[in-house]
PDB file of C-alpha atoms in Angstrom:
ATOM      1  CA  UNK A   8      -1.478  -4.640  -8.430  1.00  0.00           C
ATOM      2  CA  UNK A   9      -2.023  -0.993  -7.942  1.00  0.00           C
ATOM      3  CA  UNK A  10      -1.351  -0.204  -4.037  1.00  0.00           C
ATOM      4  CA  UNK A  11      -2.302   3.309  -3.125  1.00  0.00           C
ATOM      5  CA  UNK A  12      -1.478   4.998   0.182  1.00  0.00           C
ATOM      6  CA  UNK A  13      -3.128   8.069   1.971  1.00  0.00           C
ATOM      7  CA  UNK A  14      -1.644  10.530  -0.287  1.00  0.00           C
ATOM      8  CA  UNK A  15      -2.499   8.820  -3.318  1.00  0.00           C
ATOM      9  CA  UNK A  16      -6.220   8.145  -2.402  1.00  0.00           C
ATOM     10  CA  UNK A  17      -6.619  11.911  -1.542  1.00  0.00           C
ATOM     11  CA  UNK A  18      -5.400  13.008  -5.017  1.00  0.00           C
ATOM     12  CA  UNK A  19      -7.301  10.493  -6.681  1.00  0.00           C
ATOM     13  CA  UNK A  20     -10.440  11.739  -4.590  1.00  0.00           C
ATOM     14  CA  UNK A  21      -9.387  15.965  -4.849  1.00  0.00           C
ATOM     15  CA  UNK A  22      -8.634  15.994  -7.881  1.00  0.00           C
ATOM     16  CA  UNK A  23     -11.923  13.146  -9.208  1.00  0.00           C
ATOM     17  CA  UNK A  24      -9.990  10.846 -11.251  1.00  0.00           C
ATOM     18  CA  UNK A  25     -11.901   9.228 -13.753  1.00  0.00           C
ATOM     19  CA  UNK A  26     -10.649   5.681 -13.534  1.00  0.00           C
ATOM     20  CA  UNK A  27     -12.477   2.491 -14.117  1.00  0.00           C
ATOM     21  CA  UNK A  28      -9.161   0.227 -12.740  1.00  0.00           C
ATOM     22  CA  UNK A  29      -8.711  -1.620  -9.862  1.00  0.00           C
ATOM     23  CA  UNK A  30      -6.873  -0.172  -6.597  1.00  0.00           C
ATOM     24  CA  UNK A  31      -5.884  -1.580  -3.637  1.00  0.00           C
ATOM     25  CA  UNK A  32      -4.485  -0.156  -0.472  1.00  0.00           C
ATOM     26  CA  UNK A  33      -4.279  -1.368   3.464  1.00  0.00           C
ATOM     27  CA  UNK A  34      -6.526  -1.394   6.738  1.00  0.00           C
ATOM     28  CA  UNK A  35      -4.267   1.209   8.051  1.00  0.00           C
ATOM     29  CA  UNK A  36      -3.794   3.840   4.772  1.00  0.00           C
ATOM     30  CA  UNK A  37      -8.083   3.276   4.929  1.00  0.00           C
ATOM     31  CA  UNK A  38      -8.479   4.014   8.469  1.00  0.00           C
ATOM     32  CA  UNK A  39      -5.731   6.786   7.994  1.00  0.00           C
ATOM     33  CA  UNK A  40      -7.833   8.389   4.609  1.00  0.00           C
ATOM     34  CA  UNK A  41     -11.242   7.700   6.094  1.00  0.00           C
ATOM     35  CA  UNK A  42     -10.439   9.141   9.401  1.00  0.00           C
ATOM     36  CA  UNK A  43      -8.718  12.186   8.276  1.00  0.00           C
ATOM     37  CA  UNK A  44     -10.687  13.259   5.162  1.00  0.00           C
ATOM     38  CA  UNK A  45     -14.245  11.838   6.656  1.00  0.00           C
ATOM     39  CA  UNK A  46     -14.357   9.611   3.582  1.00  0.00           C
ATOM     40  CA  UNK A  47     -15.001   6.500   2.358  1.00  0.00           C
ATOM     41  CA  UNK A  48     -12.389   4.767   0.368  1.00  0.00           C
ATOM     42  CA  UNK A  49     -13.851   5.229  -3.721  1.00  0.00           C
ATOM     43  CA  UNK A  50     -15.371   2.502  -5.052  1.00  0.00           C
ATOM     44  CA  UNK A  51     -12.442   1.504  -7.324  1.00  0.00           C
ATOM     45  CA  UNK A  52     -10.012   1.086  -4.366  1.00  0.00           C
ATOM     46  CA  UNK A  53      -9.947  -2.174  -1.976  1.00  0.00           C
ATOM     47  CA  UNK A  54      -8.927  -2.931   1.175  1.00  0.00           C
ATOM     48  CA  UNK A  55      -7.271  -5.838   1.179  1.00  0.00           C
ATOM     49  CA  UNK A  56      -7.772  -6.840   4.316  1.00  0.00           C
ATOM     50  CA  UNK A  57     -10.932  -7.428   3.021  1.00  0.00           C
ATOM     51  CA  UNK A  58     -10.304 -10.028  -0.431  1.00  0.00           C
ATOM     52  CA  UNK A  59     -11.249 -13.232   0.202  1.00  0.00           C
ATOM     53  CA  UNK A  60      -8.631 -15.652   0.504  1.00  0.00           C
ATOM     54  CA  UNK A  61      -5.720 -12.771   1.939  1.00  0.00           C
ATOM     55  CA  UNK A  62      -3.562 -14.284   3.834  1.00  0.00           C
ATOM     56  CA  UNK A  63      -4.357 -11.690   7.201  1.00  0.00           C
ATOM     57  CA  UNK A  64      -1.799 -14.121   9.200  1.00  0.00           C
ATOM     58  CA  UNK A  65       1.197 -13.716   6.949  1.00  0.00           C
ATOM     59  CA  UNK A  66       0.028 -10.186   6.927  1.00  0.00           C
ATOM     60  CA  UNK A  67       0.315  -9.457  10.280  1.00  0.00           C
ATOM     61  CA  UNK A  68       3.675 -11.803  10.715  1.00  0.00           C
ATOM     62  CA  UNK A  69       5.187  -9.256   7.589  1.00  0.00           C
ATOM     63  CA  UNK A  70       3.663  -6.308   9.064  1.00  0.00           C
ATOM     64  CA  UNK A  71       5.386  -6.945  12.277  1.00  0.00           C
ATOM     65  CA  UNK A  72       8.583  -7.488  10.710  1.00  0.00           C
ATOM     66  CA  UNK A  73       8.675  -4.152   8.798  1.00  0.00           C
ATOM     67  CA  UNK A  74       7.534  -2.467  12.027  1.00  0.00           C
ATOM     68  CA  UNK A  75      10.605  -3.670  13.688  1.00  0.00           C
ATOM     69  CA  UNK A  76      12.774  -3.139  10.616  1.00  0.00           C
ATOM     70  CA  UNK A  77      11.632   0.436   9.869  1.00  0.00           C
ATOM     71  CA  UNK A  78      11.231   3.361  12.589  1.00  0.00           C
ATOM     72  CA  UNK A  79       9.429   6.426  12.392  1.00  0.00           C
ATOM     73  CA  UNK A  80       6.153   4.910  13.540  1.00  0.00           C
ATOM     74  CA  UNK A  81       4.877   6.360  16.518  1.00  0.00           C
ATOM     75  CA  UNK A  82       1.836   4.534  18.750  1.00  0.00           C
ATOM     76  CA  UNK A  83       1.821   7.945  20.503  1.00  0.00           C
ATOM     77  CA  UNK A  84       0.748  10.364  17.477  1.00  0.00           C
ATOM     78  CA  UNK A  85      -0.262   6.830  15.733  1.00  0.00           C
ATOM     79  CA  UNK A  86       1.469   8.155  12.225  1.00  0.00           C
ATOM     80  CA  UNK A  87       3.652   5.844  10.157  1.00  0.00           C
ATOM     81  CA  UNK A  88       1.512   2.400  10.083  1.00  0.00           C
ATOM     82  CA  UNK A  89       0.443   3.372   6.914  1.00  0.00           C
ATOM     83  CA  UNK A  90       3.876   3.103   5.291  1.00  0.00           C
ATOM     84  CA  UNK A  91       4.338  -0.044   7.198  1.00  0.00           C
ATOM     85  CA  UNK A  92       1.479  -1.829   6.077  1.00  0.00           C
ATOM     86  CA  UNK A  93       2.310  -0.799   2.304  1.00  0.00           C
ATOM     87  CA  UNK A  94       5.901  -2.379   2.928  1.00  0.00           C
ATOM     88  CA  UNK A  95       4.157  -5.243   4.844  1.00  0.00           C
ATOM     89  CA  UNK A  96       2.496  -5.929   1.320  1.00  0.00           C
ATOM     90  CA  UNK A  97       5.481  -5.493  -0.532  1.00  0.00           C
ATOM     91  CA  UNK A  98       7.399  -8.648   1.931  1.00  0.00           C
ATOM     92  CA  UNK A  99       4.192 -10.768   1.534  1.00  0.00           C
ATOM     93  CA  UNK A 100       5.332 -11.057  -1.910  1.00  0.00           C
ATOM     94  CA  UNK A 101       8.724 -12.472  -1.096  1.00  0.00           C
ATOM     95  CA  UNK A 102       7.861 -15.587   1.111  1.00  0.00           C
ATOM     96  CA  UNK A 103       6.413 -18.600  -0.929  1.00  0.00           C
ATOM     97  CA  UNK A 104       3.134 -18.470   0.630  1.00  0.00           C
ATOM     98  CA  UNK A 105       2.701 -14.812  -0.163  1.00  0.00           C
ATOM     99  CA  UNK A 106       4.080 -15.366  -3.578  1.00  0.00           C
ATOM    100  CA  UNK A 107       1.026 -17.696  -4.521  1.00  0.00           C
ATOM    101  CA  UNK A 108      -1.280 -15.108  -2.687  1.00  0.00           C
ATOM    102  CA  UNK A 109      -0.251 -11.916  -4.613  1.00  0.00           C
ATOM    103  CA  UNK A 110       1.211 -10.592  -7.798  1.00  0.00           C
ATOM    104  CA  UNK A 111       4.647 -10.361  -8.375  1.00  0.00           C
ATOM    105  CA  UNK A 112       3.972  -6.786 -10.150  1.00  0.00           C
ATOM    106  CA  UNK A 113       3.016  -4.074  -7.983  1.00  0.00           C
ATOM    107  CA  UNK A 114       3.074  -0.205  -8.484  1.00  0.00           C
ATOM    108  CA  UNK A 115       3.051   1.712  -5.183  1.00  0.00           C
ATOM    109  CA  UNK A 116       1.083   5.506  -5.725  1.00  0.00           C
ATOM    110  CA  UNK A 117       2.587   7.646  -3.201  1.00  0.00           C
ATOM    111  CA  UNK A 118       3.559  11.158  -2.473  1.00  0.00           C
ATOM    112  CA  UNK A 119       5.942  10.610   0.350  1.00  0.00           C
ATOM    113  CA  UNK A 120       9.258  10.597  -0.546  1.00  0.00           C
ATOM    114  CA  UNK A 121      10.645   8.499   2.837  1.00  0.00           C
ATOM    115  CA  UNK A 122       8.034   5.769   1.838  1.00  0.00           C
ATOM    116  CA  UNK A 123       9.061   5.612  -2.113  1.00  0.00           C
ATOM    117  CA  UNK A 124      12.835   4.952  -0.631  1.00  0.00           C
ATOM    118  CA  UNK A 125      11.807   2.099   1.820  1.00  0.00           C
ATOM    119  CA  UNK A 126       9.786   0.582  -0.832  1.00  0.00           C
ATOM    120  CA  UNK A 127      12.601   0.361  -3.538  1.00  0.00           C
ATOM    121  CA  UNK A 128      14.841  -1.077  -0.931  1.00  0.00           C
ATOM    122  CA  UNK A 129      12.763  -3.554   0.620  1.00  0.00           C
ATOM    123  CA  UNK A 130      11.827  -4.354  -3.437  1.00  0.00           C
ATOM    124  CA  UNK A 131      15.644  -5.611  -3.933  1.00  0.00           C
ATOM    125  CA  UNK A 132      15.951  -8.044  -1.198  1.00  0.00           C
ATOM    126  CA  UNK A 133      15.257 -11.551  -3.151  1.00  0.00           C
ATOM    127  CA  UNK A 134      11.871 -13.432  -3.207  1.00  0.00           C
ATOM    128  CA  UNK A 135      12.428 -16.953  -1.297  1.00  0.00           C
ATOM    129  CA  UNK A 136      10.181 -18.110  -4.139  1.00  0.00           C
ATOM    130  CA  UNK A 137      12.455 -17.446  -7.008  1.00  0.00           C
ATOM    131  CA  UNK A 138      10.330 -15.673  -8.633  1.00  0.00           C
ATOM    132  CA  UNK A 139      11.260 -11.441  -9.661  1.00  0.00           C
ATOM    133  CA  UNK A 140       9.290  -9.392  -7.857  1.00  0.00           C
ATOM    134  CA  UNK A 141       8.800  -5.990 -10.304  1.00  0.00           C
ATOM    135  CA  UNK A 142       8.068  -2.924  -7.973  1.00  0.00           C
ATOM    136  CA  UNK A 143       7.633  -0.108  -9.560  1.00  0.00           C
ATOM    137  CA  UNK A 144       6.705   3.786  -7.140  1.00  0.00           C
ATOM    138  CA  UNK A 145       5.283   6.994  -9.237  1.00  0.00           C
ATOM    139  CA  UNK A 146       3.788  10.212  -7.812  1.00  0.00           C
ATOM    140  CA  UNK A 147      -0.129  10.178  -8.683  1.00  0.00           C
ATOM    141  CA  UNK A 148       0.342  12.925 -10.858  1.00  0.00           C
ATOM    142  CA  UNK A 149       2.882  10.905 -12.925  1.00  0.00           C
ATOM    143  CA  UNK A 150       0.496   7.952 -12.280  1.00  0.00           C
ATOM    144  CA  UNK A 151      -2.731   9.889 -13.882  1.00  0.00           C
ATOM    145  CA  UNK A 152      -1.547  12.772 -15.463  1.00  0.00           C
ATOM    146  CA  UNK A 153      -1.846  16.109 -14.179  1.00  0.00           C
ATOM    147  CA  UNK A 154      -5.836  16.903 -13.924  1.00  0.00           C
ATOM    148  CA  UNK A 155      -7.331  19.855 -14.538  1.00  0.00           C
TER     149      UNK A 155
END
């Protein structure tokens, strides 16, 4: 899985990658992008909040745990929830039911530097499933290449 956050969708939009893969992001990097930039997410990216059969409850049970676990969000200037919903993803993947749910291969597109550090670290904490979770975080230009 491809997961891109706000930073990743605006180069991809800025800078009109030609892609024809598959992108998925959160509810919160969406309302963050489409809020900010007055845009609607492209029509390669998906919410996931939105596939049928994602688990929104062990979502939201992940999502609160990472909100706990990480500061820097802030309800006041509501900044943050983006990163916390991309690491929300990233647990999902380490509890058996999330395991089943999602891939255990995900590359995180991101600019921000704070984000790329929690997502390595939550990445090493062992899956309850046994399975290896591979997490893998690039820039977008590293992702698709410097466009001109």
């Amino acid at each position: 899985m491809i997961l891109l956050d706000t930073g990743a969708l605006e180069y991809f939009v800025s800078n009109q990658v030609d892609s024809d893969g598959e992108y998925s992001t959160t509810f919160d990097v969406r309302a963050e992008f489409e809020v900010k930039d007055g845009r609607r997410l492209p029509r390669q990216v998906r919410d996931l909040w939105e596939v049928d059969g994602f688990d929104r409850g062990l979502f939201l049970r992940c999502y609160k745990d990472m909100l706990n676990a990480h500061g820097g969000s802030s309800f006041y200037n509501m900044t943050g929830f983006g990163d916390v919903s991309i690491l929300a993803v990233i647990k999902m993947t380490q509890v058996e039911e999330g395991a089943k749910l999602l891939p255990n291969d995900i590359t995180v597109v991101t600019t921000d530097g704070p984000l790329a550090k929690r997502v390595r670290k939550e990445a090493k904490i062992p899956m309850s499933s046994g399975l290896v979770l591979s997490v893998n975080v690039v820039r977008p230009v590293d992702y698709w290449g410097a466009v001109e």
